[in-house]
């Protein structure tokens, strides 16, 4: 749904040569890895099954699936959506946090998404999942924290403030986790958002002062998730 990110200050900085080099080296490498592994999975079902997220296999000792599954995708549309979203949001995170911190956000969100999925589905040994969504949502949430008033454009046309989208997206993920009527890994999305939120605050604690209201608002869906989980309503 998200394919454009509007932030005039960041866009001007994107034209700097050194910054563009960082994007080419790091961001494109991550995208290339996702594309190559996903293409292999499209054409090799044994490869796909070996590296997908599968609770039963993970609990049997194959913890590597919690990492490798994030480079597999269900189909070309699934892959394209995640990579386009990453491509448009990662530059803002790189600009504000630097390359190494962006890498930490991406892979920290990836692992967090898998860990939260394993926690929520630990007794469902048949549960399977694939995709970079957890990592991508972590990057998205980080970008939103730096620019909560930036406009996101849904379907290339409908503008919506970034912070409203972030809150709405996680509330929808809670709904999806409760309804369990689709094959979307809503839990991984939440895990990624939590990591993106916490890593960004650890890197830029000044946001607690400069964006106090937004930091609180963006935390509401995260707090709600754990309240519902503790009360047995998920």
Coordinates of C-alpha atoms in Angstrom, one line a residue:
X1 CA 0.0 0.0 0.0
X2 CA 2.9 2.4 0.7
X3 CA 5.0 3.4 -2.2
X4 CA 5.9 7.1 -1.7
X5 CA 7.5 8.9 1.2
X6 CA 7.4 12.8 1.2
X7 CA 10.0 14.6 3.2
X8 CA 11.6 17.7 1.5
X9 CA 14.6 18.0 3.7
X10 CA 15.5 14.4 3.4
X11 CA 15.0 14.4 -0.4
X12 CA 17.4 17.3 -0.8
X13 CA 20.0 15.4 1.2
X14 CA 19.5 12.3 -0.9
X15 CA 21.2 14.0 -3.8
X16 CA 24.5 14.2 -2.0
X17 CA 27.1 11.8 -3.6
X18 CA 28.3 10.2 -0.4
X19 CA 24.8 9.4 0.7
X20 CA 23.8 7.9 -2.5
X21 CA 26.9 5.7 -2.4
X22 CA 25.8 4.4 1.1
X23 CA 22.4 3.5 -0.4
X24 CA 23.9 1.7 -3.3
X25 CA 26.3 -0.4 -1.1
X26 CA 24.0 -1.3 1.8
X27 CA 20.4 -1.0 0.8
X28 CA 20.8 -2.5 -2.7
X29 CA 22.8 -5.4 -1.2
X30 CA 19.9 -6.2 1.2
X31 CA 17.4 -5.9 -1.6
X32 CA 19.5 -8.1 -3.9
X33 CA 19.8 -10.8 -1.2
X34 CA 16.1 -10.9 -0.8
X35 CA 15.5 -11.1 -4.5
X36 CA 18.1 -13.9 -5.1
X37 CA 16.9 -16.1 -2.2
X38 CA 13.3 -15.5 -3.1
X39 CA 13.8 -16.5 -6.7
X40 CA 15.6 -19.6 -5.6
X41 CA 12.6 -20.4 -3.3
X42 CA 10.1 -19.8 -6.1
X43 CA 11.7 -22.6 -8.2
X44 CA 12.8 -25.0 -5.5
X45 CA 10.2 -26.2 -3.1
X46 CA 12.7 -28.3 -1.1
X47 CA 14.8 -25.1 -0.6
X48 CA 11.7 -23.2 0.4
X49 CA 10.6 -25.7 2.9
X50 CA 14.1 -26.1 4.4
X51 CA 14.5 -22.4 5.2
X52 CA 10.9 -21.1 5.9
X53 CA 9.8 -20.2 9.4
X54 CA 8.2 -23.4 10.9
X55 CA 7.5 -23.6 14.6
X56 CA 7.8 -27.4 14.8
X57 CA 11.2 -27.4 13.1
X58 CA 12.5 -24.4 15.0
X59 CA 11.6 -26.0 18.4
X60 CA 13.3 -29.2 17.2
X61 CA 16.6 -27.2 16.9
X62 CA 16.5 -25.5 13.5
X63 CA 16.7 -21.9 14.8
X64 CA 18.4 -20.7 11.6
X65 CA 14.9 -20.6 10.1
X66 CA 14.1 -17.6 12.2
X67 CA 16.7 -15.7 10.1
X68 CA 16.5 -17.4 6.7
X69 CA 12.7 -17.2 6.4
X70 CA 12.9 -13.4 6.2
X71 CA 14.6 -13.7 2.8
X72 CA 11.9 -15.9 1.3
X73 CA 8.6 -14.6 -0.2
X74 CA 5.4 -16.2 -1.3
X75 CA 5.4 -14.7 -4.8
X76 CA 6.6 -11.8 -6.9
X77 CA 4.0 -9.4 -5.6
X78 CA 4.9 -10.2 -2.0
X79 CA 8.6 -9.7 -2.8
X80 CA 8.0 -6.5 -4.8
X81 CA 5.8 -4.9 -2.1
X82 CA 8.3 -5.5 0.7
X83 CA 11.3 -4.4 -1.4
X84 CA 9.6 -1.2 -2.7
X85 CA 8.5 -0.3 0.8
X86 CA 12.1 -0.8 2.0
X87 CA 13.5 1.1 -0.9
X88 CA 11.4 4.2 -0.1
X89 CA 11.8 4.2 3.7
X90 CA 15.3 3.1 4.3
X91 CA 17.0 6.3 2.9
X92 CA 15.4 8.4 5.7
X93 CA 16.7 5.9 8.4
X94 CA 20.2 5.9 6.8
X95 CA 20.2 9.7 6.7
X96 CA 19.2 10.2 10.3
X97 CA 21.0 7.2 11.9
X98 CA 23.8 6.2 9.6
X99 CA 24.5 3.0 7.7
X100 CA 25.5 0.8 10.6
X101 CA 22.5 1.8 12.7
X102 CA 20.2 1.2 9.7
X103 CA 21.6 -2.3 9.4
X104 CA 21.0 -2.8 13.1
X105 CA 17.4 -1.6 12.7
X106 CA 16.8 -3.9 9.7
X107 CA 18.3 -7.1 11.2
X108 CA 17.2 -6.3 14.8
X109 CA 13.6 -5.9 13.5
X110 CA 14.0 -9.2 11.5
X111 CA 15.0 -11.1 14.6
X112 CA 12.5 -9.4 16.8
X113 CA 9.7 -10.3 14.4
X114 CA 10.7 -13.9 14.4
X115 CA 11.1 -14.1 18.2
X116 CA 7.6 -12.5 18.7
X117 CA 6.1 -14.9 16.2
X118 CA 7.7 -17.9 17.9
X119 CA 6.5 -16.6 21.3
X120 CA 2.9 -16.2 20.2
X121 CA 2.8 -19.4 18.1
X122 CA 5.0 -21.5 20.3
X123 CA 2.3 -24.2 20.8
X124 CA 1.2 -24.2 17.1
X125 CA 3.8 -26.6 15.7
X126 CA 2.3 -26.3 12.2
X127 CA 2.6 -22.5 12.0
X128 CA 4.6 -21.4 9.0
X129 CA 5.7 -17.9 7.8
X130 CA 8.0 -16.2 5.3
X131 CA 8.9 -12.7 4.2
X132 CA 10.9 -9.6 5.1
X133 CA 7.9 -7.8 6.5
X134 CA 9.1 -7.7 10.1
X135 CA 12.4 -6.1 9.1
X136 CA 10.7 -3.8 6.7
X137 CA 8.1 -2.6 9.2
X138 CA 10.9 -2.0 11.7
X139 CA 12.6 0.3 9.2
X140 CA 9.2 1.9 8.4
X141 CA 8.5 2.6 12.1
X142 CA 12.0 4.1 12.6
X143 CA 11.5 6.4 9.6
X144 CA 8.1 7.5 11.0
X145 CA 9.6 8.4 14.4
X146 CA 12.0 10.8 12.8
X147 CA 9.3 12.3 10.5
X148 CA 5.9 11.7 12.0
X149 CA 4.3 14.5 10.0
X150 CA 5.6 13.4 6.7
X151 CA 3.0 12.3 4.2
X152 CA 2.7 8.7 3.1
X153 CA 0.9 8.1 -0.2
X154 CA -1.3 5.0 -0.3
X155 CA -1.8 3.6 -3.8
X156 CA 0.3 6.5 -5.1
X157 CA -2.5 9.0 -4.4
X158 CA -4.0 9.1 -1.0
X159 CA -1.9 11.2 1.5
X160 CA -1.9 10.3 5.2
X161 CA 0.3 11.6 8.0
X162 CA 3.0 9.1 8.8
X163 CA 2.2 8.8 12.5
X164 CA -1.4 8.0 11.8
X165 CA -0.4 5.3 9.4
X166 CA 2.0 3.8 11.9
X167 CA -0.6 3.6 14.6
X168 CA -3.3 2.4 12.3
X169 CA -1.1 -0.3 10.8
X170 CA -0.3 -1.8 14.2
X171 CA -3.9 -1.6 15.3
X172 CA -4.9 -3.5 12.1
X173 CA -2.2 -6.0 12.9
X174 CA -3.8 -6.6 16.3
X175 CA -7.1 -7.1 14.6
X176 CA -5.4 -9.6 12.2
X177 CA -3.8 -11.5 15.0
X178 CA -7.2 -11.8 16.8
X179 CA -9.2 -12.6 13.7
X180 CA -6.8 -15.2 12.3
X181 CA -8.6 -15.1 9.0
X182 CA -5.7 -14.5 6.6
X183 CA -2.2 -15.8 6.0
X184 CA -0.4 -12.5 6.8
X185 CA 2.3 -12.7 9.5
X186 CA 0.8 -9.9 11.7
X187 CA 2.9 -11.0 14.7
X188 CA 6.2 -10.5 12.8
X189 CA 5.0 -7.0 11.8
X190 CA 4.5 -6.1 15.4
X191 CA 7.9 -7.6 16.4
X192 CA 9.6 -5.6 13.8
X193 CA 7.8 -2.4 14.8
X194 CA 8.8 -2.9 18.4
X195 CA 12.5 -3.3 17.5
X196 CA 12.4 -0.3 15.2
X197 CA 10.8 1.8 17.9
X198 CA 13.3 0.8 20.7
X199 CA 16.4 0.9 18.6
X200 CA 15.5 4.3 17.2
X201 CA 14.9 5.7 20.7
X202 CA 18.2 4.2 22.0
X203 CA 20.0 5.9 19.1
X204 CA 18.2 9.2 19.4
X205 CA 16.8 9.6 22.9
X206 CA 16.3 13.3 22.2
X207 CA 13.2 12.2 20.4
X208 CA 11.6 11.8 23.8
X209 CA 11.9 15.6 24.2
X210 CA 11.5 16.8 20.6
X211 CA 8.7 14.3 19.6
X212 CA 7.3 13.5 23.0
X213 CA 3.6 13.3 21.9
X214 CA 4.5 11.2 18.9
X215 CA 6.7 8.8 20.9
X216 CA 3.8 8.2 23.3
X217 CA 1.2 7.8 20.5
X218 CA 3.3 5.3 18.6
X219 CA 3.8 3.3 21.8
X220 CA 0.1 2.9 22.4
X221 CA -0.5 -0.1 20.0
X222 CA 2.6 -1.8 21.4
X223 CA 1.3 -1.5 24.9
X224 CA -2.2 -2.6 23.9
X225 CA -0.7 -5.7 22.3
X226 CA 0.8 -6.9 25.5
X227 CA -2.2 -5.9 27.6
X228 CA -4.4 -8.1 25.3
X229 CA -1.8 -10.9 25.4
X230 CA -1.7 -10.9 29.2
X231 CA -5.4 -10.9 29.4
X232 CA -5.7 -13.8 27.0
X233 CA -7.6 -11.9 24.3
X234 CA -5.1 -12.7 21.5

